[in-house]
Backbone as XML, in Angstrom:
<?xml version="1.0"?>
<chain id="A" units="angstrom">
  <residue number="1" name="MET">
    <atom name="N" x="0.814" y="-1.181" z="0.000"/>
    <atom name="CA" x="0.000" y="0.000" z="0.000"/>
    <atom name="C" x="0.866" y="1.257" z="0.000"/>
  </residue>
  <residue number="2" name="TYR">
    <atom name="N" x="1.894" y="1.290" z="0.847"/>
    <atom name="CA" x="2.754" y="2.461" z="0.886"/>
    <atom name="C" x="3.528" y="2.618" z="-0.411"/>
  </residue>
  <residue number="3" name="GLY">
    <atom name="N" x="3.923" y="1.502" z="-0.987"/>
    <atom name="CA" x="4.600" y="1.559" z="-2.277"/>
    <atom name="C" x="3.694" y="2.096" z="-3.363"/>
  </residue>
  <residue number="4" name="TRP">
    <atom name="N" x="2.432" y="1.699" z="-3.335"/>
    <atom name="CA" x="1.468" y="2.192" z="-4.321"/>
    <atom name="C" x="1.303" y="3.707" z="-4.188"/>
  </residue>
  <residue number="5" name="ILE">
    <atom name="N" x="1.180" y="4.183" z="-2.940"/>
    <atom name="CA" x="1.058" y="5.628" z="-2.714"/>
    <atom name="C" x="2.310" y="6.336" z="-3.200"/>
  </residue>
  <residue number="6" name="TRP">
    <atom name="N" x="3.480" y="5.809" z="-2.851"/>
    <atom name="CA" x="4.743" y="6.446" z="-3.232"/>
    <atom name="C" x="4.885" y="6.519" z="-4.753"/>
  </residue>
  <residue number="7" name="ARG">
    <atom name="N" x="4.506" y="5.462" z="-5.454"/>
    <atom name="CA" x="4.634" y="5.467" z="-6.918"/>
    <atom name="C" x="3.680" y="6.453" z="-7.569"/>
  </residue>
  <residue number="8" name="HIS">
    <atom name="N" x="2.547" y="6.743" z="-6.933"/>
    <atom name="CA" x="1.560" y="7.625" z="-7.539"/>
    <atom name="C" x="1.715" y="9.093" z="-7.143"/>
  </residue>
  <residue number="9" name="LEU">
    <atom name="N" x="2.655" y="9.392" z="-6.252"/>
    <atom name="CA" x="2.911" y="10.786" z="-5.926"/>
    <atom name="C" x="3.723" y="11.409" z="-7.060"/>
  </residue>
  <residue number="10" name="PRO">
    <atom name="N" x="3.295" y="12.580" z="-7.549"/>
    <atom name="CA" x="4.024" y="13.194" z="-8.655"/>
    <atom name="C" x="5.249" y="13.963" z="-8.164"/>
  </residue>
  <residue number="11" name="GLY">
    <atom name="N" x="6.211" y="14.150" z="-9.058"/>
    <atom name="CA" x="7.354" y="14.996" z="-8.777"/>
    <atom name="C" x="8.606" y="14.237" z="-8.414"/>
  </residue>
  <residue number="12" name="PRO">
    <atom name="N" x="9.688" y="15.008" z="-8.237"/>
    <atom name="CA" x="10.966" y="14.400" z="-7.839"/>
    <atom name="C" x="10.940" y="13.982" z="-6.363"/>
  </residue>
  <residue number="13" name="LEU">
    <atom name="N" x="12.043" y="13.422" z="-5.903"/>
    <atom name="CA" x="12.134" y="12.842" z="-4.564"/>
    <atom name="C" x="11.771" y="13.839" z="-3.469"/>
  </residue>
  <residue number="14" name="VAL">
    <atom name="N" x="12.281" y="15.043" z="-3.542"/>
    <atom name="CA" x="12.019" y="16.038" z="-2.496"/>
    <atom name="C" x="10.530" y="16.359" z="-2.424"/>
  </residue>
  <residue number="15" name="VAL">
    <atom name="N" x="9.894" y="16.506" z="-3.567"/>
    <atom name="CA" x="8.461" y="16.803" z="-3.602"/>
    <atom name="C" x="7.663" y="15.612" z="-3.074"/>
  </residue>
  <residue number="16" name="LYS">
    <atom name="N" x="8.079" y="14.404" z="-3.394"/>
    <atom name="CA" x="7.397" y="13.213" z="-2.890"/>
    <atom name="C" x="7.490" y="13.132" z="-1.369"/>
  </residue>
  <residue number="17" name="ILE">
    <atom name="N" x="8.645" y="13.457" z="-0.822"/>
    <atom name="CA" x="8.816" y="13.418" z="0.631"/>
    <atom name="C" x="7.906" y="14.436" z="1.293"/>
  </residue>
  <residue number="18" name="ILE">
    <atom name="N" x="7.832" y="15.643" z="0.748"/>
    <atom name="CA" x="6.953" y="16.675" z="1.306"/>
    <atom name="C" x="5.497" y="16.241" z="1.212"/>
  </residue>
  <residue number="19" name="GLN">
    <atom name="N" x="5.101" y="15.691" z="0.075"/>
    <atom name="CA" x="3.728" y="15.231" z="-0.092"/>
    <atom name="C" x="3.408" y="14.092" z="0.864"/>
  </residue>
  <residue number="20" name="ALA">
    <atom name="N" x="4.348" y="13.186" z="1.062"/>
    <atom name="CA" x="4.132" y="12.069" z="1.986"/>
    <atom name="C" x="3.972" y="12.582" z="3.417"/>
  </residue>
  <residue number="21" name="LEU">
    <atom name="N" x="4.757" y="13.573" z="3.811"/>
    <atom name="CA" x="4.630" y="14.143" z="5.150"/>
    <atom name="C" x="3.295" y="14.860" z="5.330"/>
  </residue>
  <residue number="22" name="VAL">
    <atom name="N" x="2.843" y="15.558" z="4.296"/>
    <atom name="CA" x="1.542" y="16.233" z="4.367"/>
    <atom name="C" x="0.420" y="15.208" z="4.461"/>
  </residue>
  <residue number="23" name="LEU">
    <atom name="N" x="0.492" y="14.142" z="3.675"/>
    <atom name="CA" x="-0.516" y="13.087" z="3.757"/>
    <atom name="C" x="-0.536" y="12.445" z="5.142"/>
  </residue>
  <residue number="24" name="PHE">
    <atom name="N" x="0.634" y="12.206" z="5.696"/>
    <atom name="CA" x="0.740" y="11.631" z="7.038"/>
    <atom name="C" x="0.107" y="12.563" z="8.068"/>
  </residue>
  <residue number="25" name="ALA">
    <atom name="N" x="0.393" y="13.858" z="7.976"/>
    <atom name="CA" x="-0.185" y="14.831" z="8.907"/>
    <atom name="C" x="-1.700" y="14.883" z="8.785"/>
  </residue>
  <residue number="26" name="ILE">
    <atom name="N" x="-2.219" y="14.780" z="7.568"/>
    <atom name="CA" x="-3.668" y="14.793" z="7.363"/>
    <atom name="C" x="-4.308" y="13.564" z="7.995"/>
  </residue>
  <residue number="27" name="VAL">
    <atom name="N" x="-3.715" y="12.402" z="7.791"/>
    <atom name="CA" x="-4.257" y="11.160" z="8.352"/>
    <atom name="C" x="-4.241" y="11.208" z="9.875"/>
  </residue>
  <residue number="28" name="VAL">
    <atom name="N" x="-3.147" y="11.652" z="10.460"/>
    <atom name="CA" x="-3.048" y="11.733" z="11.914"/>
    <atom name="C" x="-4.065" y="12.731" z="12.463"/>
  </residue>
  <residue number="29" name="SER">
    <atom name="N" x="-4.224" y="13.868" z="11.797"/>
    <atom name="CA" x="-5.189" y="14.872" z="12.250"/>
    <atom name="C" x="-6.620" y="14.345" z="12.195"/>
  </residue>
  <residue number="30" name="VAL">
    <atom name="N" x="-6.964" y="13.667" z="11.122"/>
    <atom name="CA" x="-8.317" y="13.112" z="11.003"/>
    <atom name="C" x="-8.558" y="12.076" z="12.099"/>
  </residue>
  <residue number="31" name="LEU">
    <atom name="N" x="-7.565" y="11.246" z="12.372"/>
    <atom name="CA" x="-7.723" y="10.245" z="13.423"/>
    <atom name="C" x="-7.871" y="10.899" z="14.800"/>
  </residue>
  <residue number="32" name="LEU">
    <atom name="N" x="-7.012" y="11.873" z="15.109"/>
    <atom name="CA" x="-7.029" y="12.483" z="16.436"/>
    <atom name="C" x="-8.256" y="13.346" z="16.687"/>
  </residue>
  <residue number="33" name="PHE">
    <atom name="N" x="-8.703" y="14.071" z="15.684"/>
    <atom name="CA" x="-9.758" y="15.050" z="15.908"/>
    <atom name="C" x="-11.152" y="14.581" z="15.496"/>
  </residue>
  <residue number="34" name="ILE">
    <atom name="N" x="-11.250" y="13.514" z="14.720"/>
    <atom name="CA" x="-12.569" y="13.059" z="14.272"/>
    <atom name="C" x="-12.830" y="11.618" z="14.692"/>
  </residue>
  <residue number="35" name="VAL">
    <atom name="N" x="-11.974" y="10.695" z="14.296"/>
    <atom name="CA" x="-12.248" y="9.268" z="14.504"/>
    <atom name="C" x="-12.161" y="8.879" z="15.980"/>
  </residue>
  <residue number="36" name="PHE">
    <atom name="N" x="-11.059" y="9.211" z="16.646"/>
    <atom name="CA" x="-10.894" y="8.793" z="18.034"/>
    <atom name="C" x="-11.949" y="9.389" z="18.960"/>
  </residue>
  <residue number="37" name="PRO">
    <atom name="N" x="-12.310" y="10.673" z="18.847"/>
    <atom name="CA" x="-13.390" y="11.179" z="19.705"/>
    <atom name="C" x="-14.735" y="10.499" z="19.455"/>
  </residue>
  <residue number="38" name="LEU">
    <atom name="N" x="-15.006" y="10.084" z="18.231"/>
    <atom name="CA" x="-16.256" y="9.391" z="17.953"/>
    <atom name="C" x="-16.278" y="7.983" z="18.530"/>
  </residue>
  <residue number="39" name="VAL">
    <atom name="N" x="-15.127" y="7.325" z="18.557"/>
    <atom name="CA" x="-15.042" y="5.943" z="19.007"/>
    <atom name="C" x="-14.840" y="5.845" z="20.521"/>
  </residue>
  <residue number="40" name="ALA">
    <atom name="N" x="-14.276" y="6.859" z="21.151"/>
    <atom name="CA" x="-13.918" y="6.801" z="22.573"/>
    <atom name="C" x="-15.073" y="6.406" z="23.486"/>
  </residue>
  <residue number="41" name="PRO">
    <atom name="N" x="-16.293" y="6.924" z="23.307"/>
    <atom name="CA" x="-17.364" y="6.510" z="24.225"/>
    <atom name="C" x="-17.731" y="5.032" z="24.125"/>
  </residue>
  <residue number="42" name="MET">
    <atom name="N" x="-17.386" y="4.384" z="23.044"/>
    <atom name="CA" x="-17.732" y="2.977" z="22.852"/>
    <atom name="C" x="-16.678" y="2.024" z="23.408"/>
  </residue>
  <residue number="43" name="LEU">
    <atom name="N" x="-15.543" y="2.527" z="23.835"/>
    <atom name="CA" x="-14.454" y="1.679" z="24.310"/>
    <atom name="C" x="-14.691" y="1.266" z="25.759"/>
  </residue>
  <residue number="44" name="PRO">
    <atom name="N" x="-14.273" y="0.052" z="26.121"/>
    <atom name="CA" x="-14.608" y="-0.483" z="27.448"/>
    <atom name="C" x="-13.894" y="0.210" z="28.596"/>
  </residue>
  <residue number="45" name="TRP">
    <atom name="N" x="-12.736" y="0.818" z="28.389"/>
    <atom name="CA" x="-12.003" y="1.384" z="29.507"/>
    <atom name="C" x="-12.534" y="2.755" z="29.928"/>
  </residue>
  <residue number="46" name="ASN">
    <atom name="N" x="-13.633" y="3.213" z="29.343"/>
    <atom name="CA" x="-14.279" y="4.431" z="29.827"/>
    <atom name="C" x="-15.135" y="4.168" z="31.056"/>
  </residue>
  <residue number="47" name="ASN">
    <atom name="N" x="-15.434" y="2.911" z="31.333"/>
    <atom name="CA" x="-16.231" y="2.557" z="32.501"/>
    <atom name="C" x="-15.286" y="2.377" z="33.683"/>
  </residue>
  <residue number="48" name="VAL">
    <atom name="N" x="-15.171" y="3.399" z="34.513"/>
    <atom name="CA" x="-14.221" y="3.359" z="35.624"/>
    <atom name="C" x="-14.935" y="3.272" z="36.968"/>
  </residue>
  <residue number="49" name="ASP">
    <atom name="N" x="-16.125" y="2.680" z="36.971"/>
    <atom name="CA" x="-16.874" y="2.535" z="38.216"/>
    <atom name="C" x="-16.142" y="1.590" z="39.171"/>
  </residue>
  <residue number="50" name="LEU">
    <atom name="N" x="-16.086" y="1.994" z="40.411"/>
    <atom name="CA" x="-15.475" y="1.157" z="41.430"/>
    <atom name="C" x="-16.583" y="0.533" z="42.273"/>
  </residue>
  <residue number="51" name="PRO">
    <atom name="N" x="-16.358" y="-0.664" z="42.763"/>
    <atom name="CA" x="-17.394" y="-1.288" z="43.605"/>
    <atom name="C" x="-17.568" y="-0.491" z="44.908"/>
  </residue>
  <residue number="52" name="THR">
    <atom name="N" x="-18.805" y="-0.406" z="45.372"/>
    <atom name="CA" x="-19.086" y="0.330" z="46.613"/>
    <atom name="C" x="-19.341" y="-0.605" z="47.776"/>
  </residue>
  <residue number="53" name="ASP">
    <atom name="N" x="-19.070" y="-1.891" z="47.607"/>
    <atom name="CA" x="-19.267" y="-2.866" z="48.667"/>
    <atom name="C" x="-18.279" y="-2.600" z="49.798"/>
  </residue>
  <residue number="54" name="SER">
    <atom name="N" x="-18.762" y="-2.518" z="51.013"/>
    <atom name="CA" x="-17.891" y="-2.194" z="52.158"/>
    <atom name="C" x="-17.009" y="-3.375" z="52.550"/>
  </residue>
  <residue number="55" name="ASN">
    <atom name="N" x="-17.272" y="-4.572" z="52.037"/>
    <atom name="CA" x="-16.482" y="-5.749" z="52.395"/>
    <atom name="C" x="-15.266" y="-5.941" z="51.498"/>
  </residue>
  <residue number="56" name="THR">
    <atom name="N" x="-15.077" y="-5.089" z="50.546"/>
    <atom name="CA" x="-13.937" y="-5.250" z="49.642"/>
    <atom name="C" x="-12.676" y="-4.732" z="50.308"/>
  </residue>
  <residue number="57" name="VAL">
    <atom name="N" x="-11.561" y="-5.334" z="49.957"/>
    <atom name="CA" x="-10.255" y="-4.932" z="50.510"/>
    <atom name="C" x="-9.717" y="-3.823" z="49.640"/>
  </residue>
  <residue number="58" name="GLY">
    <atom name="N" x="-9.156" y="-2.804" z="50.242"/>
    <atom name="CA" x="-8.523" y="-1.760" z="49.469"/>
    <atom name="C" x="-9.089" y="-0.477" z="49.827"/>
  </residue>
</chain>
């Protein structure tokens, strides 16, 4: 997949590197600001309820 992207980027090596970095930044931004906030409420580690039983140790 990365090879396919690299082959389809236009321009010489320097331009390809800049384009690859911009694509990487776009993907990371979309994940951090859109995908992860949408998925976070569905993940199991958001439930941090502790037992209120008085017989528990701790």
